[in-house]
Coordinates of C-alpha atoms in Angstrom, one line a residue:
X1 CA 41.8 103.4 95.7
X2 CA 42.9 99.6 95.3
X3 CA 42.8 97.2 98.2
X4 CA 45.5 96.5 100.5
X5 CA 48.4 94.5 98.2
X6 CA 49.2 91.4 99.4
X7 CA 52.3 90.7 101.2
X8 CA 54.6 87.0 100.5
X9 CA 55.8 86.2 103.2
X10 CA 59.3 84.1 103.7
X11 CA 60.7 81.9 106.7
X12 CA 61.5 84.0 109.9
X13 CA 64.7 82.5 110.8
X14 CA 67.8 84.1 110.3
X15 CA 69.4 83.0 107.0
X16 CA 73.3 81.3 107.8
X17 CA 74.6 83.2 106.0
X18 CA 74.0 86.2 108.4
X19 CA 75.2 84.1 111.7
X20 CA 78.7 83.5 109.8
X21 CA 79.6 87.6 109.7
X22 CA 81.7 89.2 112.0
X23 CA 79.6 91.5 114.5
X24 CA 82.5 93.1 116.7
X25 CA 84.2 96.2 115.5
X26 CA 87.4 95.8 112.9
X27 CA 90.2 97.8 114.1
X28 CA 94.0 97.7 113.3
X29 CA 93.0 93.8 111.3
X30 CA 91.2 93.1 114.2
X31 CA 87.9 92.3 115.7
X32 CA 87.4 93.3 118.6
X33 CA 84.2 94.0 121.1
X34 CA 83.3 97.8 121.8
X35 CA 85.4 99.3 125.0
X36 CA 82.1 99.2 126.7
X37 CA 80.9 96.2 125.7
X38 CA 77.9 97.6 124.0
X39 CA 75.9 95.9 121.0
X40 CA 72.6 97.0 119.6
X41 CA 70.1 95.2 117.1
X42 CA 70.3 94.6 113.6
X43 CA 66.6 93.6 112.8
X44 CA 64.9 92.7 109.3
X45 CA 62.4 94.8 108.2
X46 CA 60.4 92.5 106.4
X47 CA 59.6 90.4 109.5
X48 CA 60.7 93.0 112.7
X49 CA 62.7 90.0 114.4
X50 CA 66.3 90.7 115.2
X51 CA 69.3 89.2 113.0
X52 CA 72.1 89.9 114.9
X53 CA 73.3 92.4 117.3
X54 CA 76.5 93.9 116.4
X55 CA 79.2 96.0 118.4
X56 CA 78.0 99.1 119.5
X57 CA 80.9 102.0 119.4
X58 CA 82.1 104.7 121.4
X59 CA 84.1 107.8 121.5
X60 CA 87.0 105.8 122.8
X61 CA 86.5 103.5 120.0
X62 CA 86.4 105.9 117.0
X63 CA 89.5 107.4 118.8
X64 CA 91.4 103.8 118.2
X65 CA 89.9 103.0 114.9
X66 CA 91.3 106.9 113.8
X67 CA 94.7 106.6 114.9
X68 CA 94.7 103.2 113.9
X69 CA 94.2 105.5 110.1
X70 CA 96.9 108.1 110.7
X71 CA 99.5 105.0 111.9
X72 CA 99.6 103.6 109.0
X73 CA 99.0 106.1 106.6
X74 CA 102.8 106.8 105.3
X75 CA 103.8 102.7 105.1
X76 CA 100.1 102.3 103.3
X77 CA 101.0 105.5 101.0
X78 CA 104.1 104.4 99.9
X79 CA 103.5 101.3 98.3
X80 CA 103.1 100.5 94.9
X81 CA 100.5 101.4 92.2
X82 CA 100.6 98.0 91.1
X83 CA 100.0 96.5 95.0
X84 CA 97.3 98.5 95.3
X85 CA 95.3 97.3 92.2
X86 CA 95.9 93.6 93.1
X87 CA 94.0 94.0 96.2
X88 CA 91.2 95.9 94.4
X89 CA 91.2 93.1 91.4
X90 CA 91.6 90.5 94.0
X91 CA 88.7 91.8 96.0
X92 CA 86.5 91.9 92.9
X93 CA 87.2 88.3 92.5
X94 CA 86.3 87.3 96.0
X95 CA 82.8 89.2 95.8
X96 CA 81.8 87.9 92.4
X97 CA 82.5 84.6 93.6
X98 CA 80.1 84.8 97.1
X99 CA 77.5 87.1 95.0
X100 CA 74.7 84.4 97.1
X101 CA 76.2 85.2 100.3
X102 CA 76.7 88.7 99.9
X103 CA 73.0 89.2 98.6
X104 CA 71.7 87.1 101.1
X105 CA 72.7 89.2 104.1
X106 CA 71.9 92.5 101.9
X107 CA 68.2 91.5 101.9
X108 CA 68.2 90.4 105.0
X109 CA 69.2 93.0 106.9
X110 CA 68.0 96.2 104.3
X111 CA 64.9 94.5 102.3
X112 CA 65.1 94.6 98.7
X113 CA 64.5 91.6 96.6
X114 CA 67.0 89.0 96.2
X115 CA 67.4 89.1 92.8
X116 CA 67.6 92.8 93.2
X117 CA 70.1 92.3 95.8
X118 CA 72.2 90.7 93.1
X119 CA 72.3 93.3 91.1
X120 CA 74.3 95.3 93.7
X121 CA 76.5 93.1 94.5
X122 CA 78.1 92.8 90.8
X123 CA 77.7 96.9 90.4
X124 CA 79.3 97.5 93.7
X125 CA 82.2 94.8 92.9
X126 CA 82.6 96.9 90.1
X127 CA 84.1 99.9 91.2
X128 CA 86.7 97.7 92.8
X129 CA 87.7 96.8 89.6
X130 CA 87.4 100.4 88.4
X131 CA 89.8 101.2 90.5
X132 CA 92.1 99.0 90.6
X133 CA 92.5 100.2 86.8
X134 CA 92.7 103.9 88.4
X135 CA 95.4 102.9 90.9
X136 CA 98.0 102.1 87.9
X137 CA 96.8 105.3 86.2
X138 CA 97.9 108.2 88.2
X139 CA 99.8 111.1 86.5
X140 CA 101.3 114.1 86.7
X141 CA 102.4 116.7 84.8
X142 CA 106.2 118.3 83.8
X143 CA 106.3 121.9 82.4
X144 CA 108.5 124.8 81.7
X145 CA 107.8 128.1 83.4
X146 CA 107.1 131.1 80.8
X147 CA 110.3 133.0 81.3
X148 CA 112.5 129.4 81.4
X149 CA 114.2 129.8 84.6
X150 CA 112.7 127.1 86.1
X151 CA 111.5 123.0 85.7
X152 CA 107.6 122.7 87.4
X153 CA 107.2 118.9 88.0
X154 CA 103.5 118.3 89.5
X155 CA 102.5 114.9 91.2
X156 CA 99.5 114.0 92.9
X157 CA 99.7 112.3 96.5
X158 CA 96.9 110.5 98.7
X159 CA 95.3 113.2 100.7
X160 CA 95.6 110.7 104.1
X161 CA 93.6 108.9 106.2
X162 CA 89.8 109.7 105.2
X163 CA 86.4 109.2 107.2
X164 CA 84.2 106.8 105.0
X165 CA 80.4 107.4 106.2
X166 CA 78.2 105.3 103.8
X167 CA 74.0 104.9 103.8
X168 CA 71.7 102.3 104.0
X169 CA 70.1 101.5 101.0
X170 CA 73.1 100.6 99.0
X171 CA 75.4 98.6 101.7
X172 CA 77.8 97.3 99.4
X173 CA 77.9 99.5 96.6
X174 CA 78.4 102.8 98.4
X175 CA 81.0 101.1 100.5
X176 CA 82.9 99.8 97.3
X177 CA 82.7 103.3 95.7
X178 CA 84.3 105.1 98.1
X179 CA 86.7 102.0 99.8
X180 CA 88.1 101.4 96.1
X181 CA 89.0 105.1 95.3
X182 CA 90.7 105.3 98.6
X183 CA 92.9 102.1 98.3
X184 CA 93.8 102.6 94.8
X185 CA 95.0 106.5 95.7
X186 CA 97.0 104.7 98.7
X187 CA 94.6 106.6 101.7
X188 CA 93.9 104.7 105.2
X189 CA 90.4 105.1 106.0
X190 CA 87.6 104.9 109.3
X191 CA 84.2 103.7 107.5
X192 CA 80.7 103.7 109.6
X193 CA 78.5 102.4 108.3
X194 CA 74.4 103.2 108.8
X195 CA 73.6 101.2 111.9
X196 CA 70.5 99.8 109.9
X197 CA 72.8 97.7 107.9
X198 CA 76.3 97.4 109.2
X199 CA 76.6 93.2 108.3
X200 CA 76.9 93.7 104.5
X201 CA 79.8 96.7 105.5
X202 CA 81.1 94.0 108.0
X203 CA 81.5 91.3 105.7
X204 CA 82.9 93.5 102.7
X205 CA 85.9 94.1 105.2
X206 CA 86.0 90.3 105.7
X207 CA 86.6 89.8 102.1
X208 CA 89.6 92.8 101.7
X209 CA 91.0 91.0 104.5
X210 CA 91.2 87.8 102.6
X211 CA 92.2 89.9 99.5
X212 CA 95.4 91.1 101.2
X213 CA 94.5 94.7 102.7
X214 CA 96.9 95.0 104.9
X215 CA 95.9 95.6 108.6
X216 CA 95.3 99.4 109.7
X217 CA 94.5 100.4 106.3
X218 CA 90.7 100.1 106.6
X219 CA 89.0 99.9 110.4
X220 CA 85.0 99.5 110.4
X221 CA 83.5 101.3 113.7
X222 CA 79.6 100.3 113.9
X223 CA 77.4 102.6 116.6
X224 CA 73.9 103.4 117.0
X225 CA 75.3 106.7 118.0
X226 CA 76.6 108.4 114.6
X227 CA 76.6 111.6 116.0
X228 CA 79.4 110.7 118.9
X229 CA 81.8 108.6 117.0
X230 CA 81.7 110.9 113.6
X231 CA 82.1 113.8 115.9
X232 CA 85.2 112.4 117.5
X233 CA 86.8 111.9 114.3
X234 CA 86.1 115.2 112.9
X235 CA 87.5 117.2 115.6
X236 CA 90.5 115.1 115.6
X237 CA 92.7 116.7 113.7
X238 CA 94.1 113.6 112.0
X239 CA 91.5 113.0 109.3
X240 CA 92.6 114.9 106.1
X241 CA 89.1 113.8 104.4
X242 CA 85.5 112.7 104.5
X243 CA 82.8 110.9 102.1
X244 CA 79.9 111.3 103.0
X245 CA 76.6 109.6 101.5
X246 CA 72.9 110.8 103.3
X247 CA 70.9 113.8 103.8
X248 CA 71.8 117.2 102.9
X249 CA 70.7 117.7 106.7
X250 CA 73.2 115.9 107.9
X251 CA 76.1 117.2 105.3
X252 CA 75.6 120.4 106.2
X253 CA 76.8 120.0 109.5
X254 CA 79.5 118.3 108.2
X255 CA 80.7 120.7 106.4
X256 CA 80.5 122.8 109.3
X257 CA 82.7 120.6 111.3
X258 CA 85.4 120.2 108.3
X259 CA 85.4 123.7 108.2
X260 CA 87.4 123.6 111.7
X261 CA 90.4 121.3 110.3
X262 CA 89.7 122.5 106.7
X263 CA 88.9 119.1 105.6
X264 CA 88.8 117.7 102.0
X265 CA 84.9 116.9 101.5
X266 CA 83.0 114.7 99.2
X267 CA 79.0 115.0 100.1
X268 CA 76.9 112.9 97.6
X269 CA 73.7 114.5 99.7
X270 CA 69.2 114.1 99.0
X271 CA 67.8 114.7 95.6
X272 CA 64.2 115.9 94.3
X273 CA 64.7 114.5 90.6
X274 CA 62.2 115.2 87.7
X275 CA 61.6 113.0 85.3
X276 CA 59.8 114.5 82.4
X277 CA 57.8 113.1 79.7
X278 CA 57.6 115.0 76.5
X279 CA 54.4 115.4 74.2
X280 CA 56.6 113.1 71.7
X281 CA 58.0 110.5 73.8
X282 CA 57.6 107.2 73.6
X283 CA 55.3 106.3 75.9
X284 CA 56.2 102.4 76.6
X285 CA 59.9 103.4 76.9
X286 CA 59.2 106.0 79.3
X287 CA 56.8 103.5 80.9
X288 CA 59.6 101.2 81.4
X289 CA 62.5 103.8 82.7
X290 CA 59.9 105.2 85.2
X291 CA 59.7 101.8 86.4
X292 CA 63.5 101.3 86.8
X293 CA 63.8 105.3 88.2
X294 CA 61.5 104.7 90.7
X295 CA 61.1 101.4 91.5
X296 CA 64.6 100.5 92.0
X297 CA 65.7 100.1 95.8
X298 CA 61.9 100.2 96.5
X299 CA 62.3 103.5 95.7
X300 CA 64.4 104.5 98.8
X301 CA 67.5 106.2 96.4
X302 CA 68.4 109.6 96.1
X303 CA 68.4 108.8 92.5
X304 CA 64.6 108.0 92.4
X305 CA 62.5 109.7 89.8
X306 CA 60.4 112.0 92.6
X307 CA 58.4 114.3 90.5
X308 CA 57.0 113.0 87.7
X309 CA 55.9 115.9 85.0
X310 CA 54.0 114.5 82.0
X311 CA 52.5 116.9 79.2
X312 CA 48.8 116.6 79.3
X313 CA 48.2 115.2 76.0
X314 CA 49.8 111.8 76.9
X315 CA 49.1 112.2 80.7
X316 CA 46.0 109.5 80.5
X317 CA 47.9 107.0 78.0
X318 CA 51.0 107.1 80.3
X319 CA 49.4 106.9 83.5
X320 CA 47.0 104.5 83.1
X321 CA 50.2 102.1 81.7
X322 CA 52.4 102.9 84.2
X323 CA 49.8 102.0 87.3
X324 CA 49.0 98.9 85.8
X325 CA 52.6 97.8 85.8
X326 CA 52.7 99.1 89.4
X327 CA 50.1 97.6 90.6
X328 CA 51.1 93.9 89.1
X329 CA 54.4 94.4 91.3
X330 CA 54.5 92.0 93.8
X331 CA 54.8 92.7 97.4
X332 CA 56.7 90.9 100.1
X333 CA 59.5 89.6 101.7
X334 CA 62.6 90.0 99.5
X335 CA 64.3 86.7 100.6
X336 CA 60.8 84.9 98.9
X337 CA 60.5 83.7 95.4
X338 CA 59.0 86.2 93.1
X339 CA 58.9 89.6 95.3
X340 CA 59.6 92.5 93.3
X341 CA 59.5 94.9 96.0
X342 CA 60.2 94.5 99.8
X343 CA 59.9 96.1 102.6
X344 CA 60.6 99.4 103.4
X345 CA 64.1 99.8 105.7
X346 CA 61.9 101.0 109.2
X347 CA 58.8 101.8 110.9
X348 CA 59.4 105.7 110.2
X349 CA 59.8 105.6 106.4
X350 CA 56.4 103.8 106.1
X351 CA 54.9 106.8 108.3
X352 CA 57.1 109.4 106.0
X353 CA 55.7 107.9 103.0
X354 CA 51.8 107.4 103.9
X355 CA 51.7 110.7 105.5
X356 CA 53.1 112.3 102.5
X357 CA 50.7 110.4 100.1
X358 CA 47.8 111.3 102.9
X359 CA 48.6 114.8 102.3
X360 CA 48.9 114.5 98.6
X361 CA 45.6 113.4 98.7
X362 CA 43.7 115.6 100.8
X363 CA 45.4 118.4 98.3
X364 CA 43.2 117.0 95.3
X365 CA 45.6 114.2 93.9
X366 CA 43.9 110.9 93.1
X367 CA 45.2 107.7 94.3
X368 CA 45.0 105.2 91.0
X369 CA 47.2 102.0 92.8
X370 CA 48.3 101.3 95.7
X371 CA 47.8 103.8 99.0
X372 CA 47.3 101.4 101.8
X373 CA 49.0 100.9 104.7
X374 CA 49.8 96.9 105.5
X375 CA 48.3 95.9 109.1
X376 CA 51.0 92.5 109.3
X377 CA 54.3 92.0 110.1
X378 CA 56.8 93.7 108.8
X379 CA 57.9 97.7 107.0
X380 CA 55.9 97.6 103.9
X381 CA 54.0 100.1 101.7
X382 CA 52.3 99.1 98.4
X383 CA 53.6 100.6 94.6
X384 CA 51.4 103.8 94.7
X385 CA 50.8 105.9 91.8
X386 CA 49.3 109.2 92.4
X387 CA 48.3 111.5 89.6
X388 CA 47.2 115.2 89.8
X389 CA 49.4 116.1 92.2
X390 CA 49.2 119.9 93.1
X391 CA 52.3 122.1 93.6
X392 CA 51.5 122.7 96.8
X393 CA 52.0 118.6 98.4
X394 CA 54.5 117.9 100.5
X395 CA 55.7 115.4 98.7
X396 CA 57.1 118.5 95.9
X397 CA 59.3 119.6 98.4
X398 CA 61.0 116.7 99.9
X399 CA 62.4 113.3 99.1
X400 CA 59.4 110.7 98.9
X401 CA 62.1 107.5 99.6
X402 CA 59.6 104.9 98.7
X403 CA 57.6 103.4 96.2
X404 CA 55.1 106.3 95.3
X405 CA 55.2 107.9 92.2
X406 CA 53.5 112.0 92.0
X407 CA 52.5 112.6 88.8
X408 CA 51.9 116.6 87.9
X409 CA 50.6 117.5 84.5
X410 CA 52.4 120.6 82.0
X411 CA 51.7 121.6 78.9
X412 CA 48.4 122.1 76.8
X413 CA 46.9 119.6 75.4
X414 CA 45.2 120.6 72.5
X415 CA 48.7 121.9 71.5
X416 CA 51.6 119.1 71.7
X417 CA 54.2 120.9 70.0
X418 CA 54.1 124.2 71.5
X419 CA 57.7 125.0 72.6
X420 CA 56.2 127.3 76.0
X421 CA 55.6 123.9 77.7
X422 CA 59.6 123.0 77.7
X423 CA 60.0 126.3 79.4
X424 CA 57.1 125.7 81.8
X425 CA 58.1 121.7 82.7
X426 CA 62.4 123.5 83.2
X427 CA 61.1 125.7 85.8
X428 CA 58.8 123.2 87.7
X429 CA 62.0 120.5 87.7
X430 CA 64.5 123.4 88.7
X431 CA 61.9 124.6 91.4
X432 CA 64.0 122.5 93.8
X433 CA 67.0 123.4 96.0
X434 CA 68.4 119.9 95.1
X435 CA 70.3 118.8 91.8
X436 CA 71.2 115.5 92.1
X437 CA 69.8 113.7 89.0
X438 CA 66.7 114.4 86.1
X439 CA 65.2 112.2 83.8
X440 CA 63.6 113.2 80.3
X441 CA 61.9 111.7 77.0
X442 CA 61.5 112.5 74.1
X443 CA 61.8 111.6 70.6
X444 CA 62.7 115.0 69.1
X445 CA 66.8 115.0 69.6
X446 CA 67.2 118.9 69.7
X447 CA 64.5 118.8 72.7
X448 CA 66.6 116.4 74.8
X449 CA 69.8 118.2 74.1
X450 CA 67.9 122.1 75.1
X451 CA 66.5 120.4 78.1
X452 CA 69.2 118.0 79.3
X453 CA 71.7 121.2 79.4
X454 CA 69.0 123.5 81.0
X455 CA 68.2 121.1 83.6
X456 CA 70.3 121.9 87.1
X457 CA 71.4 118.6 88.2
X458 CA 74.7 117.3 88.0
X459 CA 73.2 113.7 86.0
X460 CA 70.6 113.5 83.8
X461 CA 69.0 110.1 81.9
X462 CA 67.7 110.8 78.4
X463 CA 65.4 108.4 77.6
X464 CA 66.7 105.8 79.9
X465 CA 66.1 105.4 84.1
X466 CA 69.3 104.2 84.6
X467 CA 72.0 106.6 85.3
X468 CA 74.8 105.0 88.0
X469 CA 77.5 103.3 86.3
X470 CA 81.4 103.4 87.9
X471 CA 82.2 104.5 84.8
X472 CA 80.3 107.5 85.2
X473 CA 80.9 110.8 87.6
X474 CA 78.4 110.4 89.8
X475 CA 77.3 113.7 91.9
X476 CA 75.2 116.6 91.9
X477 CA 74.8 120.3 92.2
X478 CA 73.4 122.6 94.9
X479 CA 72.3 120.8 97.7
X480 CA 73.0 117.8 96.2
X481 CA 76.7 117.6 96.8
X482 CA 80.0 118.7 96.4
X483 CA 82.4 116.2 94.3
X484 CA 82.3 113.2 92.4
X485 CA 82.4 109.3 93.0
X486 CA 83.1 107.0 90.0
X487 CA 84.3 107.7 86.4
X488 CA 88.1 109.1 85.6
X489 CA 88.0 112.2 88.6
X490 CA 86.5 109.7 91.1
X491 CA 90.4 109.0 92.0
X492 CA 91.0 112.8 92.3
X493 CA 89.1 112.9 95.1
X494 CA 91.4 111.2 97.3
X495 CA 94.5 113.2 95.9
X496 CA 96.5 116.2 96.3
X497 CA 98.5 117.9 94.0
X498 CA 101.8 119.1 94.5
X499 CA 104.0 120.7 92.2
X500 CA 107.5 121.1 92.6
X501 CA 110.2 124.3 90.9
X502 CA 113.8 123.7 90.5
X503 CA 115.8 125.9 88.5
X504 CA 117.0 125.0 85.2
X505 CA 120.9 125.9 85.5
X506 CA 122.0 128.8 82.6
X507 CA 124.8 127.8 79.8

């Protein structure tokens, strides 16, 4: 086991950029303080000091922001296609332009590295533009019934106003994915965001403002108590729709709720991925996307590579590669110069992710970077790389949300090319109630395409990390999800579809 990495620390003062965003709730166009006058703390995990405190909602409050929604929702529905987009372009526009700003807050208030930070900011102005090209796009279909008696015309329609409940990892982005389907598809929405990070949400609504969204299409409601204010809107009656990004936990119940009001649902829900490295891969390249699979976020995304499966006749040679690039990551504070990771988002995910690693341990795994907990200030856990992780760790069976990587041999190694080990490695990845995303190598392109279509997740990256694009359907299967956000259906889910039969007169 290495010694404790050292942390860089940056300035504790709250960057300016955070004291210029709106901290009341946005209702209706407006911000305005909670009924109550509650606020709660926004603190930054790489320091523990508090940025801001921000408007802390009620029942009353989600009540307002909701019918706010359903107010609006036939003037907002019928305007035009080509309205619509302008917004989302014009919004694109705004973002790219204040990419410093927006970043600056992000990593502020969530952790990851500025540069990092970046990064989501142009992906997450992206969907904006995505959709704005969707909003122009929407079709239908005309048809003639079989015995010709009658015209079917079909049309699609926004489903109405939606609940938007986005995570904290990805403050921008996951707001953009589901804010731009909904505004291009001419829905009114209610967003919460997570109460960890609510300013980046805060400020994106700032920016549609200035884009042109009119008021009551989209209200932001901020609460440290989720469970009150989401519960309010689902019992409603006036929501026709939720998006949902978090636990499969936590979706379940809200599928339970919907069930009451049968409510549309999109639930982009935890993940267990495997990431599989073939006898034949390339060992550098799969260096390299286990890097960006894991690493990215500090590893806190449902998309991180969790399970790493490595035959054992490269195990060694991959291994020892991949923990020296882990443990030349630098640690600290993501608004410093040079951090590669930053803290993790709260006291309770550094506990999660040293108890699971603790137990990992004391099952037989060997700790070859990283494992230490950090005694200063601030959320962080060093880039840990375990290897000979047994079945039976806890980390198997749950997401690790951090920046450990488990790595569990398969295969024989004395015989690389024997085609039992594909079937062994398929049932250890599948060995999972979740399906969100996999990742596999290889060299040999008949191997990638049995595996990539045998694996049960709804994404898999062959022979790259990187698998979220807008361009892409993003989603998963079991108890991953139900839907899709991005790519050509993202738009559907904000749509209904009507068809309409009018007799065709007889000669």
């Amino acid at each position: 086991m290495t010694a404790p990495a050292e942390v860089t620390a940056a300035p504790r003062t709250a960057p300016e950029a955070v004291s210029r965003v709106h901290t009341d709730l946005f209702i209706g166009g407006t911000w305005t303080p909670a009924a109550a006058g509650g606020r709660f703390n926004v603190v930054n995990p790489a320091t523990g000091d508090v940025l801001a405190r921000v408007a802390d909602a009620d029942a009353d409050d989600a009540r307002r922001a909701l019918e706010t929604a359903a107010a609006h929702q036939a003037e907002w529905a019928a305007t035009s296609p080509r309205s619509r987009s302008e917004i989302l372009y014009r919004a694109h526009r705004l973002i790219m332009d204040r990419v410093d700003e927006i970043a600056t807050v992000m990593t502020a208030e969530m952790g990851k590295p500025l540069a990092e930070a970046k990064g989501e900011v142009a992906y997450g102005a992206e969907f904006f533009r995505w959709f704005a090209e969707e909003a122009v796009r929407i079709g239908g279909d005309s048809t003639t019934t079989g015995d010709g008696s009658h015209r079917i015309v079909v049309s699609r329609q926004p489903v109405g106003p939606c609940i938007l409940i986005t995570p904290w990892n990805f403050p921008l982005a996951m707001g953009t994915r589901k804010i731009g389907p909904a505004i291009a598809a001419g829905c009114t929405m209610v967003l919460k965001p997570a109460e960890l990070t609510p300013l980046t949400t805060l400020l994106l609504a700032d920016i549609l403002v200035e884009a042109g969204l009119p008021a009551g299409v989209l209200s932001v409601v901020t609460t440290s108590d989720p469970s009150t204010v989401v519960t309010e809107w689902m019992e409603s009656g006036l929501a026709r729709k939720i998006s949902f990004t978090g636990s499969t936990e936590v979706g379940k119940l809200l599928l339970r709720q919907a069930a009451g009001t049968v409510m549309r649902t999109s639930m982009e829900l935890g993940g267990n991925a495997p990431f599989i490295v073939c006898a034949d891969a390339d060992i550098p390249r799969a260096v390299d996307g286990l890097m960006f699979a894991k690493m990215r976020n500090i590893g806190q995304a449902c998309t991180a590579a969790n399970r790493v499966f490595v035959h054992r006749s490269v195990i060694d040679e991959f291994s020892e590669a991949f923990a020296a690039k882990m443990a030349g990551l630098r640690v600290g504070d993501g608004a410093a110069d040079g951090v590669q990771v930053g803290p993790l988002v709260e006291p309770k995910a550094v506990e999660k992710v040293s108890t699971l690693v603790s137990d990992a341990v004391a099952k037989g795994a060997t700790v070859l970077c990283g494992g230490e907990n950090h005694d200063g200030p601030g959320f962080f856990y060093p880039p840990t790389v375990l290897t000979g992780v047994g079945l039976d760790a806890d980390l198997m069976r749950t997401e690790i949300f951090g920046p450990v990587a488990a790595i569990i041999p398969f295969g024989n190694a004395d015989e690389p090319d024997d085609p039992a080990a594909d079937d062994e490695v398929l049932a250890l990845a599948n060995d999972t109630p979740w399906g969100l995303v996999g990742y596999l190598f290889s060299q040999d392109v008949d191997r990638c395409a049995r595996l990539s279509a045998a694996l049960e997740t709804g994404m898999v990256g062959v022979n790259t990390g990187a698998v979220s694009n807008p361009a892409a359907p993003f989603g998963g299967v079991k108890e991953s999800g139900l839907g899709r956000e991005g790519g050509r259906v993202g738009i559907e889910e904000f749509l209904d579809m009507k068809y309409t039969a009018t007799p065709i007169p007889r000669r």
